[in-house]
C-alpha cells in the first residue's frame, strides 16, 4: 500500500458525481489522474459521460484546486 499526505490538485465534477485527483509522477513531468465516482454513482455512468474534451476541461488548472489530502493506493506495476 502506498501512503502519502501532501497537497494535491483535485476537483469535484458534479456532472458525473465524481472526484478527480491528480498525483504528480516522475519529478512533476507526468501526472497520474484518478477519476473516483461517488458511492452513489456507478462506473458505467462515468464511462458513458467521459470524452476527451470533457477530460481536458475537467483537468485544466482553473478547475483544479490544491487541497491537503491523505492518499492510500494499492501497489501495482505497469507492463
PDB file of C-alpha atoms in Angstrom:
ATOM      1  CA  UNK A   1       0.000   0.000   0.000  1.00  0.00           C
ATOM      2  CA  UNK A   2       1.303   3.426  -0.927  1.00  0.00           C
ATOM      3  CA  UNK A   3       0.538   6.243   1.509  1.00  0.00           C
ATOM      4  CA  UNK A   4       1.123   9.968   1.100  1.00  0.00           C
ATOM      5  CA  UNK A   5      -0.069  13.057   2.971  1.00  0.00           C
ATOM      6  CA  UNK A   6       0.547  16.104   0.814  1.00  0.00           C
ATOM      7  CA  UNK A   7      -1.024  18.861  -1.261  1.00  0.00           C
ATOM      8  CA  UNK A   8      -2.682  17.522  -4.399  1.00  0.00           C
ATOM      9  CA  UNK A   9      -4.708  19.024  -7.214  1.00  0.00           C
ATOM     10  CA  UNK A  10      -8.323  17.897  -7.068  1.00  0.00           C
ATOM     11  CA  UNK A  11     -11.781  18.773  -8.344  1.00  0.00           C
ATOM     12  CA  UNK A  12     -15.344  17.710  -7.713  1.00  0.00           C
ATOM     13  CA  UNK A  13     -17.140  17.072 -11.003  1.00  0.00           C
ATOM     14  CA  UNK A  14     -20.863  17.439 -10.275  1.00  0.00           C
ATOM     15  CA  UNK A  15     -21.807  16.496 -13.836  1.00  0.00           C
ATOM     16  CA  UNK A  16     -20.739  12.877 -13.223  1.00  0.00           C
ATOM     17  CA  UNK A  17     -20.855  12.852  -9.397  1.00  0.00           C
ATOM     18  CA  UNK A  18     -17.139  12.127  -9.162  1.00  0.00           C
ATOM     19  CA  UNK A  19     -13.846  13.472  -7.887  1.00  0.00           C
ATOM     20  CA  UNK A  20     -10.616  13.911  -9.796  1.00  0.00           C
ATOM     21  CA  UNK A  21      -7.263  13.566  -8.057  1.00  0.00           C
ATOM     22  CA  UNK A  22      -4.026  14.480  -9.834  1.00  0.00           C
ATOM     23  CA  UNK A  23      -0.904  12.786  -8.479  1.00  0.00           C
ATOM     24  CA  UNK A  24       2.457  14.174  -9.618  1.00  0.00           C
ATOM     25  CA  UNK A  25       4.696  11.488 -11.050  1.00  0.00           C
ATOM     26  CA  UNK A  26       8.352  11.389 -12.106  1.00  0.00           C
ATOM     27  CA  UNK A  27       9.513  14.765 -10.845  1.00  0.00           C
ATOM     28  CA  UNK A  28       6.356  16.658 -11.845  1.00  0.00           C
ATOM     29  CA  UNK A  29       6.867  15.873 -15.556  1.00  0.00           C
ATOM     30  CA  UNK A  30       3.968  13.410 -15.626  1.00  0.00           C
ATOM     31  CA  UNK A  31       0.750  13.064 -13.643  1.00  0.00           C
ATOM     32  CA  UNK A  32      -1.466  10.156 -12.738  1.00  0.00           C
ATOM     33  CA  UNK A  33      -5.102  11.245 -12.901  1.00  0.00           C
ATOM     34  CA  UNK A  34      -7.569   9.262 -10.817  1.00  0.00           C
ATOM     35  CA  UNK A  35     -11.280   9.610 -11.506  1.00  0.00           C
ATOM     36  CA  UNK A  36     -13.226   8.379  -8.487  1.00  0.00           C
ATOM     37  CA  UNK A  37     -17.028   8.155  -8.693  1.00  0.00           C
ATOM     38  CA  UNK A  38     -19.024   8.840  -5.540  1.00  0.00           C
ATOM     39  CA  UNK A  39     -20.571   5.770  -3.902  1.00  0.00           C
ATOM     40  CA  UNK A  40     -23.948   6.711  -5.393  1.00  0.00           C
ATOM     41  CA  UNK A  41     -22.546   6.687  -8.954  1.00  0.00           C
ATOM     42  CA  UNK A  42     -21.808   3.537 -10.911  1.00  0.00           C
ATOM     43  CA  UNK A  43     -18.807   3.250 -13.203  1.00  0.00           C
ATOM     44  CA  UNK A  44     -20.953   2.787 -16.323  1.00  0.00           C
ATOM     45  CA  UNK A  45     -22.457   6.260 -15.835  1.00  0.00           C
ATOM     46  CA  UNK A  46     -18.984   7.782 -15.655  1.00  0.00           C
ATOM     47  CA  UNK A  47     -17.732   5.820 -18.675  1.00  0.00           C
ATOM     48  CA  UNK A  48     -20.675   6.949 -20.821  1.00  0.00           C
ATOM     49  CA  UNK A  49     -20.145  10.616 -19.920  1.00  0.00           C
ATOM     50  CA  UNK A  50     -16.360  10.615 -20.334  1.00  0.00           C
ATOM     51  CA  UNK A  51     -14.960  12.113 -23.527  1.00  0.00           C
ATOM     52  CA  UNK A  52     -11.535  13.503 -24.340  1.00  0.00           C
ATOM     53  CA  UNK A  53     -12.918  17.043 -24.475  1.00  0.00           C
ATOM     54  CA  UNK A  54     -14.587  16.729 -21.065  1.00  0.00           C
ATOM     55  CA  UNK A  55     -11.482  15.150 -19.541  1.00  0.00           C
ATOM     56  CA  UNK A  56      -9.357  18.067 -20.764  1.00  0.00           C
ATOM     57  CA  UNK A  57     -11.916  20.581 -19.442  1.00  0.00           C
ATOM     58  CA  UNK A  58     -12.115  18.863 -16.038  1.00  0.00           C
ATOM     59  CA  UNK A  59      -8.326  18.829 -15.596  1.00  0.00           C
ATOM     60  CA  UNK A  60      -7.485  22.420 -16.538  1.00  0.00           C
ATOM     61  CA  UNK A  61      -5.680  24.492 -13.881  1.00  0.00           C
ATOM     62  CA  UNK A  62      -8.676  26.810 -13.379  1.00  0.00           C
ATOM     63  CA  UNK A  63     -10.894  23.832 -12.426  1.00  0.00           C
ATOM     64  CA  UNK A  64      -8.426  22.045 -10.155  1.00  0.00           C
ATOM     65  CA  UNK A  65      -7.821  23.278  -6.611  1.00  0.00           C
ATOM     66  CA  UNK A  66      -4.868  22.425  -4.397  1.00  0.00           C
ATOM     67  CA  UNK A  67      -6.003  20.568  -1.288  1.00  0.00           C
ATOM     68  CA  UNK A  68      -4.143  18.814   1.505  1.00  0.00           C
ATOM     69  CA  UNK A  69      -5.165  15.182   1.416  1.00  0.00           C
ATOM     70  CA  UNK A  70      -4.252  11.757   2.682  1.00  0.00           C
ATOM     71  CA  UNK A  71      -3.976   9.248  -0.180  1.00  0.00           C
ATOM     72  CA  UNK A  72      -3.806   5.459   0.047  1.00  0.00           C
ATOM     73  CA  UNK A  73      -3.266   3.438  -3.146  1.00  0.00           C
ATOM     74  CA  UNK A  74      -2.536  -0.236  -3.695  1.00  0.00           C
ATOM     75  CA  UNK A  75       0.888  -1.008  -5.156  1.00  0.00           C
ATOM     76  CA  UNK A  76       0.891  -2.010  -8.823  1.00  0.00           C
ATOM     77  CA  UNK A  77       3.189  -2.135 -11.824  1.00  0.00           C
ATOM     78  CA  UNK A  78       2.516  -1.256 -15.442  1.00  0.00           C
ATOM     79  CA  UNK A  79       3.836  -3.515 -18.147  1.00  0.00           C
TER      80      UNK A  79
END
